[in-house]
Short mmCIF file of C-alpha atoms in Angstrom, two decimals:
data_model
loop_
_atom_site.label_atom_id
_atom_site.label_comp_id
_atom_site.label_asym_id
_atom_site.label_seq_id
_atom_site.Cartn_x
_atom_site.Cartn_y
_atom_site.Cartn_z
CA MET A 1 2.02 1.07 12.36
CA TYR A 2 4.82 -1.15 10.68
CA ASP A 3 3.96 -4.37 8.76
CA LYS A 4 6.37 -6.09 6.61
CA ILE A 5 9.92 -5.14 7.28
CA ASP A 6 12.73 -6.48 5.46
CA PHE A 7 16.23 -6.45 7.17
CA PHE A 8 19.65 -7.08 6.36
CA ILE A 9 22.77 -8.03 8.17
CA PRO A 10 26.23 -8.64 6.61
CA LEU A 11 27.49 -11.79 7.94
CA GLU A 12 30.30 -14.13 6.80
CA PHE A 13 30.64 -17.83 7.68
CA GLU A 14 33.86 -19.54 6.43
CA ASN A 15 31.99 -22.94 5.88
CA PHE A 16 29.28 -21.65 3.95
CA GLY A 17 27.79 -24.11 1.71
CA LYS A 18 29.89 -27.01 2.25
CA ASP A 19 28.24 -30.48 2.30
CA THR A 20 29.31 -31.14 5.66
CA ASP A 21 27.59 -28.17 7.17
CA LYS A 22 23.94 -29.05 7.32
CA GLN A 23 23.18 -26.32 9.93
CA ILE A 24 24.69 -22.72 10.80
CA VAL A 25 23.90 -21.28 14.34
CA ILE A 26 23.21 -17.74 14.50
CA GLY A 27 22.61 -16.82 18.29
CA ASN A 28 19.74 -19.13 19.34
CA LEU A 29 18.65 -20.00 16.10
CA GLU A 30 19.84 -23.20 13.89
CA LEU A 31 19.49 -22.43 10.43
CA GLU A 32 18.75 -25.59 8.10
CA ARG A 33 20.45 -25.88 4.80
CA GLN A 34 18.26 -25.59 1.64
CA GLU A 35 19.01 -25.53 -1.96
CA ILE A 36 16.56 -24.07 -4.75
CA HIS A 37 17.92 -23.92 -8.19
CA LYS A 38 21.12 -25.12 -7.23
CA LYS A 39 21.63 -21.87 -4.81
CA ILE A 40 22.40 -22.93 -1.36
CA HIS A 41 21.02 -20.96 1.53
CA TYR A 42 20.16 -21.50 5.12
CA GLU A 43 16.81 -20.81 6.73
CA VAL A 44 14.63 -20.99 9.86
CA PHE A 45 11.30 -19.42 11.12
CA TYR A 46 10.90 -17.68 14.54
CA LYS A 47 7.27 -16.81 15.59
CA LYS A 48 6.72 -16.52 11.58
CA ILE A 49 9.67 -14.30 10.77
CA ARG A 50 11.89 -15.59 8.08
CA PHE A 51 15.49 -15.97 8.65
CA ARG A 52 17.64 -16.74 5.57
CA LEU A 53 21.23 -16.84 5.25
CA TYR A 54 22.95 -16.23 2.03
CA GLU A 55 26.81 -16.07 1.39
CA ASN A 56 26.75 -12.10 1.68
CA GLY A 57 24.59 -11.86 4.82
CA LEU A 58 21.38 -12.56 6.70
CA TYR A 59 17.92 -11.56 5.55
CA ILE A 60 15.18 -11.19 7.92
CA SER A 61 11.45 -10.68 6.63
CA ASN A 62 7.71 -10.89 7.27
CA SER A 63 5.33 -8.95 9.16
CA ILE A 64 7.20 -7.57 12.68
CA SER A 65 3.45 -7.70 14.13
CA SER A 66 3.85 -11.53 13.98
CA ILE A 67 6.42 -11.35 16.84
CA ILE A 68 3.63 -9.99 19.24
CA TYR A 69 0.56 -11.00 18.06
CA GLY A 70 1.39 -14.05 16.09
CA ASN A 71 -0.19 -12.52 12.93
CA ASN A 72 -0.47 -9.03 11.36
CA THR A 73 -4.05 -8.50 12.45
CA PHE A 74 -3.60 -5.48 14.76
CA ASP A 75 -1.39 -2.26 14.43
CA LEU A 76 1.73 -2.09 16.87
CA THR A 77 1.72 0.51 19.46
CA HIS A 78 5.47 2.19 19.35
CA LEU A 79 6.52 0.53 22.78
CA GLN A 80 5.34 -2.92 20.86
CA LEU A 81 7.52 -2.35 17.91
CA CYS A 82 10.59 -1.62 20.18
CA ARG A 83 9.93 -5.01 22.12
CA ALA A 84 9.58 -6.89 18.73
CA ILE A 85 13.12 -5.24 17.64
CA ASP A 86 14.41 -6.15 20.80
CA GLU A 87 13.30 -9.76 20.69
CA ILE A 88 14.68 -10.14 17.17
CA CYS A 89 18.04 -8.88 18.26
CA SER A 90 18.22 -11.14 21.08
CA ILE A 91 17.76 -14.03 19.45
CA ILE A 92 20.37 -13.46 16.80
CA ASN A 93 22.78 -11.57 19.20
CA GLN A 94 22.84 -8.64 16.99
CA LYS A 95 22.40 -4.93 18.21
CA PRO A 96 19.33 -2.98 16.56
CA SER A 97 21.85 -0.84 14.48
CA ASP A 98 23.01 -3.64 12.71
CA LEU A 99 19.88 -4.41 11.45
CA GLN A 100 19.93 -2.53 7.77
CA ILE A 101 16.64 -1.67 6.45
CA LYS A 102 15.82 -2.77 2.64
CA SER A 103 11.97 -2.12 2.43
CA PHE A 104 9.17 -1.68 4.75
CA GLU A 105 5.37 -1.03 4.71
CA PHE A 106 3.97 1.49 7.25
CA GLY A 107 -0.11 1.77 7.65
CA LEU A 108 -2.92 1.99 9.63
CA THR A 109 -6.09 -0.05 10.32
CA ILE A 110 -9.16 1.97 11.01
CA PRO A 111 -13.24 1.25 11.34
CA VAL A 112 -15.13 2.99 8.72
CA SER A 113 -19.06 4.07 8.69
CA ILE A 114 -19.69 2.42 5.38
CA LYS A 115 -18.72 -1.02 3.55
CA VAL A 116 -14.97 -0.71 2.49
CA LYS A 117 -15.54 -1.53 -1.37
CA ARG A 118 -17.88 1.42 -1.56
CA ILE A 119 -14.58 3.54 -0.94
CA LEU A 120 -12.13 1.70 -2.92
CA LYS A 121 -14.42 1.98 -5.75
CA ARG A 122 -13.71 5.80 -5.51
CA LEU A 123 -10.29 5.92 -5.47
CA LEU A 124 -9.38 6.60 -9.22
CA ILE A 125 -5.96 7.89 -9.70
CA HIS A 126 -2.89 8.83 -7.68
CA LYS A 127 -0.29 10.90 -9.33
CA ASN A 128 -1.30 10.02 -12.88
CA LYS A 129 -1.25 6.19 -12.01
CA GLU A 130 -4.60 4.07 -12.20
CA PRO A 131 -5.02 1.60 -9.55
CA LYS A 132 -4.69 -2.29 -9.75
CA CYS A 133 -7.82 -3.95 -8.32
CA GLU A 134 -7.74 -7.01 -6.67
CA TYR A 135 -10.89 -9.14 -6.35
CA ARG A 136 -11.56 -11.99 -4.13
CA ARG A 137 -14.59 -14.09 -4.01
CA ALA A 138 -16.27 -11.63 -6.46
CA ASN A 139 -15.47 -8.94 -3.81
CA LEU A 140 -13.38 -5.47 -4.55
CA THR A 141 -10.68 -6.18 -1.80
CA SER A 142 -7.97 -3.69 -2.56
CA VAL A 143 -6.44 -0.96 -4.85
CA LYS A 144 -2.96 -0.38 -5.27
CA PHE A 145 -1.03 2.45 -6.89
CA PHE A 146 2.40 1.36 -8.33
CA HIS A 147 5.07 3.55 -8.45
CA THR A 148 8.73 2.98 -9.20
CA ASP A 149 9.95 3.09 -5.60
CA TYR A 150 6.87 3.07 -3.70
CA THR A 151 3.50 1.45 -3.70
CA LEU A 152 0.08 2.83 -2.06
CA LYS A 153 -2.47 0.41 -0.81
CA PHE A 154 -5.82 0.45 0.37
CA TYR A 155 -7.80 -2.59 1.34
CA ASP A 156 -10.64 -4.20 3.17
CA LYS A 157 -8.82 -5.50 5.95
CA ALA A 158 -11.55 -7.45 7.86
CA PHE A 159 -12.58 -9.14 4.49
CA VAL A 160 -9.11 -10.43 3.87
CA GLU A 161 -8.47 -11.59 7.64
CA LYS A 162 -11.84 -13.69 7.11
CA ILE A 163 -10.63 -15.07 4.04
CA GLU A 164 -7.06 -15.82 5.17
CA ARG A 165 -7.96 -16.75 8.68
CA ARG A 166 -11.13 -18.33 7.97
CA ALA A 167 -12.77 -16.37 11.21
CA ASP A 168 -14.16 -13.11 11.74
CA VAL A 169 -11.49 -11.41 13.51
CA LEU A 170 -12.37 -7.97 13.00
CA LYS A 171 -16.31 -7.13 13.17
CA GLY A 172 -17.58 -4.46 10.86
CA ASN A 173 -15.82 -2.47 8.43
CA TRP A 174 -12.10 -1.88 8.52
CA LEU A 175 -9.89 0.05 5.86
CA ARG A 176 -6.07 -0.60 5.82
CA SER A 177 -4.13 2.57 4.24
CA GLU A 178 -0.56 1.55 3.80
CA LEU A 179 2.60 2.51 2.04
CA GLN A 180 5.28 0.47 1.12
CA LEU A 181 8.63 1.89 0.90
CA LYS A 182 11.64 0.37 -1.22
CA LYS A 183 15.11 1.08 -0.52
CA LYS A 184 15.64 4.41 -2.85
CA ASN A 185 12.59 6.25 -1.22
CA ILE A 186 13.17 5.25 2.40
CA PRO A 187 13.67 8.46 4.41
CA LYS A 188 17.62 8.99 5.38
CA HIS A 189 16.53 9.20 8.88
CA ILE A 190 15.29 5.55 9.00
CA GLN A 191 18.10 3.01 7.66
CA THR A 192 18.25 0.86 10.56
CA ALA A 193 16.35 -1.10 13.14
CA GLU A 194 17.53 1.45 15.83
CA ASP A 195 16.26 4.50 13.65
CA LEU A 196 12.55 2.54 13.85
CA LYS A 197 12.65 2.39 17.81
CA ASN A 198 13.31 6.50 17.81
CA ILE A 199 9.69 7.69 18.58
CA GLU A 200 10.83 11.18 16.51
CA ASN A 201 11.19 9.31 13.34
CA ILE A 202 7.73 7.87 13.18
CA LYS A 203 5.86 11.31 12.49
CA PRO A 204 7.40 11.94 9.29
CA LEU A 205 6.41 8.81 7.97
CA PHE A 206 3.00 9.16 9.20
CA ASP A 207 3.14 12.63 7.38
CA ILE A 208 4.04 10.91 4.12
CA LEU A 209 1.12 8.50 4.26
CA MET A 210 -1.58 11.38 4.97
CA LYS A 211 0.07 13.46 2.05
CA GLN A 212 -0.13 10.61 -0.32
CA TRP A 213 -3.68 9.91 0.69
CA GLY A 214 -4.44 13.43 0.12
CA ALA A 215 -2.88 12.98 -3.49
CA VAL A 216 -5.54 10.39 -4.25
CA TYR A 217 -8.43 11.68 -6.82
CA LYS A 218 -11.53 10.64 -5.12
CA MET A 219 -14.87 10.41 -6.46
CA PRO A 220 -17.40 11.95 -3.99
CA PHE A 221 -20.50 10.12 -2.74
CA ILE A 222 -23.50 11.45 -4.44
CA ASN A 223 -27.27 11.25 -3.92
CA HIS A 224 -28.61 11.10 -7.47
CA ASN A 225 -32.05 12.14 -6.07
CA GLU A 226 -30.81 15.67 -5.41
CA HIS A 227 -29.61 16.50 -8.72
CA THR A 228 -30.55 17.14 -12.62
CA LYS A 229 -28.94 14.63 -15.03
CA GLU A 230 -27.00 17.94 -16.45
CA ASN A 231 -25.93 18.63 -12.82
CA LEU A 232 -24.97 14.99 -12.15
CA PHE A 233 -22.74 15.03 -15.58
CA ARG A 234 -20.90 18.08 -14.19
CA ILE A 235 -20.20 16.70 -10.91
CA TYR A 236 -18.87 13.50 -12.21
CA ALA A 237 -17.05 15.18 -15.12
CA ILE A 238 -15.08 17.37 -13.20
CA SER A 239 -14.23 15.07 -10.37
CA ASN A 240 -12.30 13.11 -13.09
CA PRO A 241 -8.65 13.87 -13.42
CA LEU A 242 -8.87 12.50 -16.74
CA TYR A 243 -11.45 15.24 -17.72
CA GLN A 244 -9.57 17.85 -16.09
CA GLU A 245 -6.55 16.83 -18.40
CA ASP A 246 -8.72 17.05 -21.55
CA ARG A 247 -10.00 20.38 -20.54
CA LEU A 248 -6.59 21.91 -21.05
CA ASP A 249 -6.98 21.43 -24.49
CA TYR A 250 -9.41 24.17 -24.41
CA VAL A 251 -9.11 26.51 -21.44
CA THR A 252 -6.18 27.59 -19.47
CA LYS A 253 -4.64 25.58 -16.44
CA ASP A 254 -5.95 28.21 -14.16
CA ALA A 255 -9.25 28.00 -15.27
CA VAL A 256 -9.23 24.27 -14.56
CA ARG A 257 -8.06 24.94 -11.29
CA LYS A 258 -10.58 27.65 -10.45
CA GLU A 259 -13.15 25.13 -11.72
CA GLN A 260 -11.99 22.35 -9.30
CA GLN A 261 -11.87 24.76 -6.50
CA ARG A 262 -15.46 25.81 -7.10
CA HIS A 263 -16.69 22.25 -7.61
CA LYS A 264 -15.07 21.16 -4.51
CA LYS A 265 -16.28 24.18 -2.38
CA ASP A 266 -19.80 23.30 -3.88
CA LEU A 267 -19.68 19.47 -2.85
CA GLU A 268 -17.96 20.36 0.51
CA GLU A 269 -21.28 22.54 1.65
CA VAL A 270 -23.53 19.49 1.09
CA GLY A 271 -21.32 16.99 2.81
CA TYR A 272 -20.21 14.85 -0.02
CA PHE A 273 -16.71 14.34 1.30
CA THR A 274 -18.03 13.37 4.71
CA VAL A 275 -16.71 9.68 4.61
CA PHE A 276 -13.12 10.76 3.30
CA ASP A 277 -12.74 13.22 5.97
CA GLU A 278 -13.96 10.60 8.83
CA ILE A 279 -11.16 8.51 7.25
CA GLU A 280 -8.79 11.44 7.71
CA LYS A 281 -9.76 12.15 11.18
CA GLY A 282 -9.72 8.18 11.90
CA LEU A 283 -5.98 7.87 10.69
CA ASN A 284 -5.06 10.77 12.77
CA GLU A 285 -6.61 9.65 15.91
CA LYS A 286 -5.29 5.78 15.01
CA PHE A 287 -1.72 7.38 14.78
CA ASN A 288 -2.03 9.25 17.88
CA SER A 289 -3.05 6.64 20.05
CA LEU A 290 -0.22 4.17 18.61
CA ILE A 291 2.60 6.60 20.11
CA ILE A 292 1.29 7.25 23.42
CA VAL A 293 4.26 6.39 25.99
CA PRO A 294 2.87 5.83 29.44
#
């Protein structure tokens, strides 16, 4: 569920930055002195989690899955998340309630029945934002919708893993859906690592992810052999949110809404949204499997 998380703990050290202080010890960690652009900090990595101490406090960042798996290939269950948080706190002698959240990524990886790039090509617009598409080795691997306080991301998890780890860790087609929340947009009930450990706080995050997925304009999968050219034009045109905006110059907003509803109903009857329905079902099943408490 959770991937990259940025924590912060306000800590002060009397000898911070002095030439005689080549190391600073926090709990069981020895942070080495670093200097970049004349700015001093102390840093160490533990299981790929970066601990970086500045004058105002300690910053902890990277994929929290690394604590359990050594990478971020697989989703953590809720119990694994709690174990990872407790291990971080133990190594620095701090309480989960001391770890303030600056930002985090919440998402799920699920298997899909077709190539992920075919799905990504059909994610057109999210709340008037067009996606930023990323290509790797000439393949569409991700689409990202950037907003002021959050980013919505969808990407080909198996393909990315194959490139970065040079191994087929995930077999088949795997879609990653992810929401990156910055400080301003983090729910008020989730402010510290202690809040992340509360299983009651997870469901609202999943609801946010599903709501954002539902707000993405998606181009349906069309069998061209089943339609005339005129009908194909109608299907593609009315599926396009930009076309819908242009229609407002000629007809009322209510008329456009009714056109959308009629068009969606027609497509649903012949199964053109089946793939997207499968994704929604897969996300629900995956989430429920991760929060099971034995």
